Amino acid sequence: MVTICCSSDRPNIKIGVKKIKYALNSYCDLAFLILMGWKDGNPPPPPKFLIFFDSIPDAINAIQYLHKRLPPDMQDKIKWFNTDMTGEYKDTELTNLISGDTWGYCTTDSFRMGMDILDIMLIIQW
């Protein structure tokens, strides 16, 4: 028998809670991800991120809000990811996230915790 003891202490992980200021269906509390006036050529606004939603429509609506904060030619940097996507799409998008071509996803639990992406710096549970 082999016994492996590992601590769950992860000093590089911070947990925080922010009070919602605006109506949930406005998604305005996500505005901090992309500041107004962001332009192509500026550094990518957020660290690589995932925002988890309880439903596909909520994830899609949040994307539509975030897209309005980006120039049209940069809106493909933030996408939704859910069970309705094909396996090929999911594989391609996972590659895009790892490479940095995609900055983040609004997703449901279809983006499983088992994904091995080391540089995701922000996870939000909506």
CSV table of N, CA and C in Angstrom, one decimal:
chain,number,residue,atom,x,y,z
A,1,MET,N,0.8,-1.2,0.0
A,1,MET,CA,0.0,0.0,0.0
A,1,MET,C,0.9,1.2,0.0
A,2,VAL,N,0.5,2.2,-0.8
A,2,VAL,CA,1.2,3.5,-0.8
A,2,VAL,C,0.2,4.6,-0.3
A,3,THR,N,0.7,5.4,0.6
A,3,THR,CA,-0.2,6.5,1.1
A,3,THR,C,0.5,7.8,0.6
A,4,ILE,N,-0.4,8.6,0.0
A,4,ILE,CA,0.1,9.9,-0.5
A,4,ILE,C,-0.7,10.9,0.2
A,5,CYS,N,0.0,11.8,0.9
A,5,CYS,CA,-0.6,12.9,1.6
A,5,CYS,C,-0.3,14.2,0.9
A,6,CYS,N,-1.3,14.9,0.5
A,6,CYS,CA,-1.1,16.2,-0.1
A,6,CYS,C,-2.0,17.3,0.6
A,7,SER,N,-1.4,18.4,0.7
A,7,SER,CA,-2.2,19.5,1.4
A,7,SER,C,-3.1,20.1,0.3
A,8,SER,N,-4.2,20.6,0.8
A,8,SER,CA,-5.1,21.3,0.0
A,8,SER,C,-4.8,22.8,0.0
A,9,ASP,N,-3.8,23.2,0.8
A,9,ASP,CA,-3.4,24.6,0.8
A,9,ASP,C,-2.8,25.0,-0.5
A,10,ARG,N,-3.4,26.0,-1.1
A,10,ARG,CA,-2.9,26.6,-2.4
A,10,ARG,C,-2.8,28.1,-2.2
A,11,PRO,N,-1.6,28.5,-1.8
A,11,PRO,CA,-1.5,30.0,-1.5
A,11,PRO,C,-1.6,30.8,-2.8
A,12,ASN,N,-1.5,30.2,-4.0
A,12,ASN,CA,-1.7,31.0,-5.2
A,12,ASN,C,-3.2,31.2,-5.6
A,13,ILE,N,-4.1,30.6,-4.9
A,13,ILE,CA,-5.5,30.7,-5.2
A,13,ILE,C,-6.2,31.6,-4.1
A,14,LYS,N,-6.9,32.6,-4.6
A,14,LYS,CA,-7.6,33.5,-3.8
A,14,LYS,C,-9.1,33.3,-4.1
A,15,ILE,N,-9.9,33.3,-3.0
A,15,ILE,CA,-11.4,33.2,-3.2
A,15,ILE,C,-12.0,34.5,-2.7
A,16,GLY,N,-12.9,35.1,-3.5
A,16,GLY,CA,-13.5,36.3,-3.2
A,16,GLY,C,-15.0,36.3,-3.5
A,17,VAL,N,-15.7,37.2,-2.9
A,17,VAL,CA,-17.1,37.3,-3.2
A,17,VAL,C,-17.4,38.8,-3.4
A,18,LYS,N,-18.1,39.1,-4.5
A,18,LYS,CA,-18.5,40.5,-4.8
A,18,LYS,C,-20.0,40.6,-4.8
A,19,LYS,N,-20.5,41.6,-4.1
A,19,LYS,CA,-21.9,41.8,-4.1
A,19,LYS,C,-22.4,42.3,-5.5
A,20,ILE,N,-23.5,41.7,-5.9
A,20,ILE,CA,-24.1,42.2,-7.2
A,20,ILE,C,-24.7,43.5,-7.0
A,21,LYS,N,-24.3,44.5,-7.9
A,21,LYS,CA,-24.8,45.9,-7.8
A,21,LYS,C,-26.0,46.1,-8.7
A,22,TYR,N,-26.0,45.4,-9.9
A,22,TYR,CA,-27.0,45.7,-10.9
A,22,TYR,C,-27.9,44.5,-11.1
A,23,ALA,N,-28.9,44.6,-11.9
A,23,ALA,CA,-29.9,43.5,-12.1
A,23,ALA,C,-29.1,42.3,-12.7
A,24,LEU,N,-29.4,41.1,-12.3
A,24,LEU,CA,-28.6,40.0,-12.8
A,24,LEU,C,-28.7,39.8,-14.3
A,25,ASN,N,-29.8,40.1,-14.9
A,25,ASN,CA,-29.9,40.0,-16.3
A,25,ASN,C,-29.3,41.1,-17.1
A,26,SER,N,-28.7,42.1,-16.5
A,26,SER,CA,-28.0,43.2,-17.2
A,26,SER,C,-26.6,42.8,-17.4
A,27,TYR,N,-26.0,41.9,-16.6
A,27,TYR,CA,-24.6,41.5,-16.7
A,27,TYR,C,-23.6,42.6,-16.5
A,28,CYS,N,-24.1,43.8,-16.1
A,28,CYS,CA,-23.2,45.0,-15.9
A,28,CYS,C,-22.1,44.7,-14.8
A,29,ASP,N,-22.3,43.8,-13.9
A,29,ASP,CA,-21.3,43.5,-12.9
A,29,ASP,C,-20.1,42.8,-13.5
A,30,LEU,N,-20.2,42.4,-14.8
A,30,LEU,CA,-19.0,41.9,-15.5
A,30,LEU,C,-18.2,42.9,-16.3
A,31,ALA,N,-18.6,44.2,-16.1
A,31,ALA,CA,-18.0,45.2,-16.9
A,31,ALA,C,-16.5,45.4,-16.6
A,32,PHE,N,-16.1,45.0,-15.4
A,32,PHE,CA,-14.7,45.1,-15.0
A,32,PHE,C,-13.8,44.2,-15.9
A,33,LEU,N,-14.3,43.3,-16.6
A,33,LEU,CA,-13.5,42.4,-17.5
A,33,LEU,C,-13.0,43.2,-18.7
A,34,ILE,N,-13.8,44.1,-19.2
A,34,ILE,CA,-13.4,44.8,-20.4
A,34,ILE,C,-13.8,46.3,-20.1
A,35,LEU,N,-12.8,47.1,-19.9
A,35,LEU,CA,-13.0,48.5,-19.6
A,35,LEU,C,-13.5,49.2,-20.8
A,36,MET,N,-14.3,50.2,-20.6
A,36,MET,CA,-14.8,51.0,-21.8
A,36,MET,C,-13.6,51.7,-22.4
A,37,GLY,N,-13.7,51.8,-23.7
A,37,GLY,CA,-12.7,52.4,-24.5
A,37,GLY,C,-11.5,51.5,-24.9
A,38,TRP,N,-11.7,50.2,-24.5
A,38,TRP,CA,-10.6,49.2,-24.9
A,38,TRP,C,-10.5,49.2,-26.4
A,39,LYS,N,-9.3,49.2,-27.0
A,39,LYS,CA,-9.1,49.2,-28.4
A,39,LYS,C,-8.2,48.1,-28.8
A,40,ASP,N,-8.3,47.6,-30.1
A,40,ASP,CA,-7.4,46.7,-30.6
A,40,ASP,C,-6.0,47.3,-30.5
A,41,GLY,N,-5.0,46.5,-30.1
A,41,GLY,CA,-3.7,47.0,-29.9
A,41,GLY,C,-3.3,47.1,-28.5
A,42,ASN,N,-4.4,47.4,-27.6
A,42,ASN,CA,-4.2,47.4,-26.2
A,42,ASN,C,-3.9,46.0,-25.7
A,43,PRO,N,-3.3,45.8,-24.6
A,43,PRO,CA,-3.1,44.4,-24.1
A,43,PRO,C,-4.4,43.8,-23.8
A,44,PRO,N,-4.5,42.5,-24.0
A,44,PRO,CA,-5.8,41.8,-23.7
A,44,PRO,C,-6.3,42.2,-22.3
A,45,PRO,N,-7.6,42.6,-22.3
A,45,PRO,CA,-8.1,43.2,-21.0
A,45,PRO,C,-8.1,42.3,-19.8
A,46,PRO,N,-8.6,41.1,-19.8
A,46,PRO,CA,-8.6,40.3,-18.6
A,46,PRO,C,-7.5,39.3,-18.7
A,47,PRO,N,-7.2,38.7,-17.5
A,47,PRO,CA,-6.4,37.5,-17.6
A,47,PRO,C,-7.4,36.4,-18.2
A,48,LYS,N,-6.8,35.3,-18.7
A,48,LYS,CA,-7.6,34.2,-19.2
A,48,LYS,C,-8.7,33.9,-18.2
A,49,PHE,N,-10.0,33.8,-18.6
A,49,PHE,CA,-11.1,33.6,-17.7
A,49,PHE,C,-12.1,32.6,-18.1
A,50,LEU,N,-12.9,32.1,-17.1
A,50,LEU,CA,-14.1,31.3,-17.3
A,50,LEU,C,-15.1,31.9,-16.4
A,51,ILE,N,-16.3,32.1,-17.0
A,51,ILE,CA,-17.5,32.5,-16.2
A,51,ILE,C,-18.5,31.4,-16.3
A,52,PHE,N,-18.9,30.8,-15.2
A,52,PHE,CA,-19.8,29.7,-15.2
A,52,PHE,C,-21.2,30.2,-14.9
A,53,PHE,N,-22.2,29.8,-15.7
A,53,PHE,CA,-23.6,30.1,-15.6
A,53,PHE,C,-24.4,28.9,-15.4
A,54,ASP,N,-25.6,29.0,-14.8
A,54,ASP,CA,-26.5,27.9,-14.6
A,54,ASP,C,-27.2,27.5,-15.9
A,55,SER,N,-27.3,28.4,-16.9
A,55,SER,CA,-28.0,28.0,-18.1
A,55,SER,C,-27.3,28.6,-19.3
A,56,ILE,N,-27.6,27.9,-20.4
A,56,ILE,CA,-27.0,28.3,-21.7
A,56,ILE,C,-27.5,29.7,-22.1
A,57,PRO,N,-28.8,30.0,-22.0
A,57,PRO,CA,-29.2,31.4,-22.3
A,57,PRO,C,-28.5,32.5,-21.5
A,58,ASP,N,-28.2,32.2,-20.2
A,58,ASP,CA,-27.5,33.2,-19.4
A,58,ASP,C,-26.1,33.4,-20.0
A,59,ALA,N,-25.4,32.4,-20.3
A,59,ALA,CA,-24.1,32.5,-20.9
A,59,ALA,C,-24.1,33.2,-22.2
A,60,ILE,N,-25.0,33.0,-23.0
A,60,ILE,CA,-25.1,33.7,-24.3
A,60,ILE,C,-25.4,35.1,-24.1
A,61,ASN,N,-26.3,35.5,-23.2
A,61,ASN,CA,-26.7,36.9,-22.9
A,61,ASN,C,-25.5,37.6,-22.4
A,62,ALA,N,-24.7,37.0,-21.5
A,62,ALA,CA,-23.5,37.6,-20.9
A,62,ALA,C,-22.5,37.9,-22.0
A,63,ILE,N,-22.3,37.0,-23.0
A,63,ILE,CA,-21.4,37.2,-24.1
A,63,ILE,C,-21.9,38.4,-24.9
A,64,GLN,N,-23.2,38.5,-25.2
A,64,GLN,CA,-23.7,39.6,-25.9
A,64,GLN,C,-23.4,40.9,-25.2
A,65,TYR,N,-23.5,41.0,-23.9
A,65,TYR,CA,-23.1,42.2,-23.2
A,65,TYR,C,-21.6,42.5,-23.3
A,66,LEU,N,-20.8,41.4,-23.1
A,66,LEU,CA,-19.3,41.7,-23.2
A,66,LEU,C,-18.9,42.0,-24.6
A,67,HIS,N,-19.5,41.5,-25.6
A,67,HIS,CA,-19.2,41.8,-27.0
A,67,HIS,C,-19.4,43.3,-27.3
A,68,LYS,N,-20.4,43.9,-26.7
A,68,LYS,CA,-20.7,45.3,-26.9
A,68,LYS,C,-19.6,46.2,-26.3
A,69,ARG,N,-18.8,45.6,-25.5
A,69,ARG,CA,-17.7,46.4,-24.9
A,69,ARG,C,-16.4,46.3,-25.7
A,70,LEU,N,-16.4,45.5,-26.7
A,70,LEU,CA,-15.2,45.2,-27.6
A,70,LEU,C,-15.5,45.8,-29.0
A,71,PRO,N,-14.4,46.2,-29.7
A,71,PRO,CA,-14.5,46.5,-31.1
A,71,PRO,C,-15.0,45.3,-31.9
A,72,PRO,N,-15.8,45.5,-32.9
A,72,PRO,CA,-16.4,44.3,-33.7
A,72,PRO,C,-15.3,43.3,-34.1
A,73,ASP,N,-14.2,43.7,-34.5
A,73,ASP,CA,-13.2,42.7,-35.0
A,73,ASP,C,-12.5,42.0,-33.8
A,74,MET,N,-12.8,42.3,-32.6
A,74,MET,CA,-12.2,41.6,-31.4
A,74,MET,C,-13.2,40.8,-30.6
A,75,GLN,N,-14.5,40.8,-31.1
A,75,GLN,CA,-15.5,40.1,-30.3
A,75,GLN,C,-15.4,38.6,-30.3
A,76,ASP,N,-14.7,38.1,-31.3
A,76,ASP,CA,-14.5,36.6,-31.3
A,76,ASP,C,-13.5,36.1,-30.2
A,77,LYS,N,-12.9,37.0,-29.4
A,77,LYS,CA,-12.0,36.6,-28.4
A,77,LYS,C,-12.6,36.1,-27.1
A,78,ILE,N,-13.9,36.4,-27.0
A,78,ILE,CA,-14.7,35.9,-25.9
A,78,ILE,C,-15.9,35.1,-26.5
A,79,LYS,N,-16.1,33.9,-26.0
A,79,LYS,CA,-17.1,33.1,-26.6
A,79,LYS,C,-17.9,32.3,-25.6
A,80,TRP,N,-19.0,31.6,-26.0
A,80,TRP,CA,-19.7,30.7,-25.1
A,80,TRP,C,-19.2,29.3,-25.4
A,81,PHE,N,-19.4,28.4,-24.4
A,81,PHE,CA,-18.9,27.1,-24.5
A,81,PHE,C,-20.0,26.3,-23.7
A,82,ASN,N,-20.7,25.3,-24.4
A,82,ASN,CA,-21.7,24.6,-23.7
A,82,ASN,C,-21.9,23.2,-24.4
A,83,THR,N,-22.9,22.5,-23.8
A,83,THR,CA,-23.1,21.1,-24.3
A,83,THR,C,-23.7,21.0,-25.7
A,84,ASP,N,-24.2,22.2,-26.2
A,84,ASP,CA,-24.7,22.2,-27.6
A,84,ASP,C,-23.7,22.2,-28.6
A,85,MET,N,-22.4,22.4,-28.2
A,85,MET,CA,-21.3,22.5,-29.2
A,85,MET,C,-20.9,21.1,-29.6
A,86,THR,N,-20.4,21.0,-30.9
A,86,THR,CA,-19.9,19.7,-31.4
A,86,THR,C,-18.6,19.4,-30.7
A,87,GLY,N,-18.2,18.2,-30.7
A,87,GLY,CA,-16.9,17.8,-30.2
A,87,GLY,C,-15.8,18.4,-30.9
A,88,GLU,N,-15.9,18.6,-32.2
A,88,GLU,CA,-14.9,19.3,-33.0
A,88,GLU,C,-14.7,20.7,-32.6
A,89,TYR,N,-15.9,21.4,-32.4
A,89,TYR,CA,-15.8,22.8,-32.0
A,89,TYR,C,-15.1,22.9,-30.6
A,90,LYS,N,-15.5,22.0,-29.7
A,90,LYS,CA,-14.9,22.1,-28.3
A,90,LYS,C,-13.4,21.9,-28.4
A,91,ASP,N,-13.0,20.9,-29.2
A,91,ASP,CA,-11.5,20.7,-29.3
A,91,ASP,C,-10.8,21.9,-29.9
A,92,THR,N,-11.4,22.5,-30.9
A,92,THR,CA,-10.8,23.7,-31.6
A,92,THR,C,-10.7,24.8,-30.6
A,93,GLU,N,-11.8,25.0,-29.9
A,93,GLU,CA,-11.9,26.1,-28.9
A,93,GLU,C,-11.0,25.9,-27.7
A,94,LEU,N,-10.8,24.7,-27.3
A,94,LEU,CA,-9.9,24.4,-26.2
A,94,LEU,C,-8.5,24.8,-26.7
A,95,THR,N,-8.1,24.4,-27.9
A,95,THR,CA,-6.8,24.8,-28.5
A,95,THR,C,-6.7,26.3,-28.5
A,96,ASN,N,-7.7,27.0,-28.9
A,96,ASN,CA,-7.7,28.5,-29.0
A,96,ASN,C,-7.5,29.1,-27.6
A,97,LEU,N,-8.1,28.5,-26.6
A,97,LEU,CA,-8.0,29.1,-25.3
A,97,LEU,C,-6.5,28.9,-24.8
A,98,ILE,N,-6.0,27.7,-25.0
A,98,ILE,CA,-4.6,27.4,-24.6
A,98,ILE,C,-3.6,28.3,-25.3
A,99,SER,N,-3.8,28.5,-26.5
A,99,SER,CA,-2.9,29.4,-27.3
A,99,SER,C,-3.0,30.9,-27.0
A,100,GLY,N,-4.2,31.3,-26.5
A,100,GLY,CA,-4.4,32.7,-26.2
A,100,GLY,C,-5.2,33.4,-27.3
A,101,ASP,N,-5.6,32.6,-28.3
A,101,ASP,CA,-6.4,33.2,-29.4
A,101,ASP,C,-7.8,33.6,-28.8
A,102,THR,N,-8.3,32.8,-27.9
A,102,THR,CA,-9.5,33.1,-27.2
A,102,THR,C,-9.1,33.5,-25.7
A,103,TRP,N,-9.8,34.6,-25.2
A,103,TRP,CA,-9.4,35.1,-23.9
A,103,TRP,C,-10.2,34.4,-22.8
A,104,GLY,N,-11.5,34.0,-23.1
A,104,GLY,CA,-12.3,33.4,-22.1
A,104,GLY,C,-13.6,33.0,-22.6
A,105,TYR,N,-14.3,32.2,-21.7
A,105,TYR,CA,-15.6,31.7,-22.1
A,105,TYR,C,-16.6,32.0,-21.0
A,106,CYS,N,-17.8,32.2,-21.5
A,106,CYS,CA,-19.0,32.1,-20.6
A,106,CYS,C,-19.5,30.7,-20.9
A,107,THR,N,-19.6,30.0,-19.9
A,107,THR,CA,-19.9,28.5,-20.0
A,107,THR,C,-20.8,28.0,-19.0
A,108,THR,N,-21.3,26.8,-19.2
A,108,THR,CA,-22.0,26.1,-18.2
A,108,THR,C,-21.1,25.0,-17.6
A,109,ASP,N,-21.6,24.1,-16.9
A,109,ASP,CA,-20.7,23.1,-16.3
A,109,ASP,C,-20.1,22.2,-17.3
A,110,SER,N,-20.5,22.4,-18.6
A,110,SER,CA,-19.9,21.5,-19.7
A,110,SER,C,-18.4,21.7,-19.8
A,111,PHE,N,-17.9,22.8,-19.3
A,111,PHE,CA,-16.5,23.1,-19.3
A,111,PHE,C,-16.0,22.5,-18.0
A,112,ARG,N,-15.6,21.3,-18.0
A,112,ARG,CA,-15.4,20.5,-16.7
A,112,ARG,C,-14.2,21.0,-16.0
A,113,MET,N,-14.2,20.7,-14.7
A,113,MET,CA,-13.1,21.1,-13.8
A,113,MET,C,-11.8,20.3,-14.2
A,114,GLY,N,-11.9,19.2,-14.9
A,114,GLY,CA,-10.8,18.4,-15.3
A,114,GLY,C,-10.0,19.0,-16.5
A,115,MET,N,-10.4,20.1,-17.0
A,115,MET,CA,-9.6,20.7,-18.1
A,115,MET,C,-8.3,21.1,-17.5
A,116,ASP,N,-7.2,20.8,-18.2
A,116,ASP,CA,-5.9,21.1,-17.7
A,116,ASP,C,-5.3,22.3,-18.5
A,117,ILE,N,-5.7,23.5,-18.0
A,117,ILE,CA,-5.2,24.7,-18.6
A,117,ILE,C,-4.6,25.5,-17.5
A,118,LEU,N,-3.3,25.6,-17.5
A,118,LEU,CA,-2.6,26.1,-16.4
A,118,LEU,C,-2.7,27.6,-16.2
A,119,ASP,N,-3.0,28.4,-17.2
A,119,ASP,CA,-2.9,29.8,-17.1
A,119,ASP,C,-4.3,30.5,-17.0
A,120,ILE,N,-5.3,29.8,-16.6
A,120,ILE,CA,-6.6,30.5,-16.4
A,120,ILE,C,-6.4,31.2,-15.0
A,121,MET,N,-6.6,32.5,-15.0
A,121,MET,CA,-6.3,33.3,-13.8
A,121,MET,C,-7.6,33.8,-13.1
A,122,LEU,N,-8.7,33.6,-13.8
A,122,LEU,CA,-9.9,34.2,-13.2
A,122,LEU,C,-11.1,33.2,-13.5
A,123,ILE,N,-11.8,32.8,-12.4
A,123,ILE,CA,-12.9,31.9,-12.6
A,123,ILE,C,-14.1,32.6,-11.8
A,124,ILE,N,-15.2,32.8,-12.5
A,124,ILE,CA,-16.3,33.5,-11.8
A,124,ILE,C,-17.5,32.5,-11.9
A,125,GLN,N,-18.2,32.4,-10.7
A,125,GLN,CA,-19.4,31.6,-10.7
A,125,GLN,C,-20.6,32.6,-10.6
A,126,TRP,N,-21.4,32.8,-11.7
A,126,TRP,CA,-22.4,33.8,-11.8
A,126,TRP,C,-23.6,33.3,-11.1
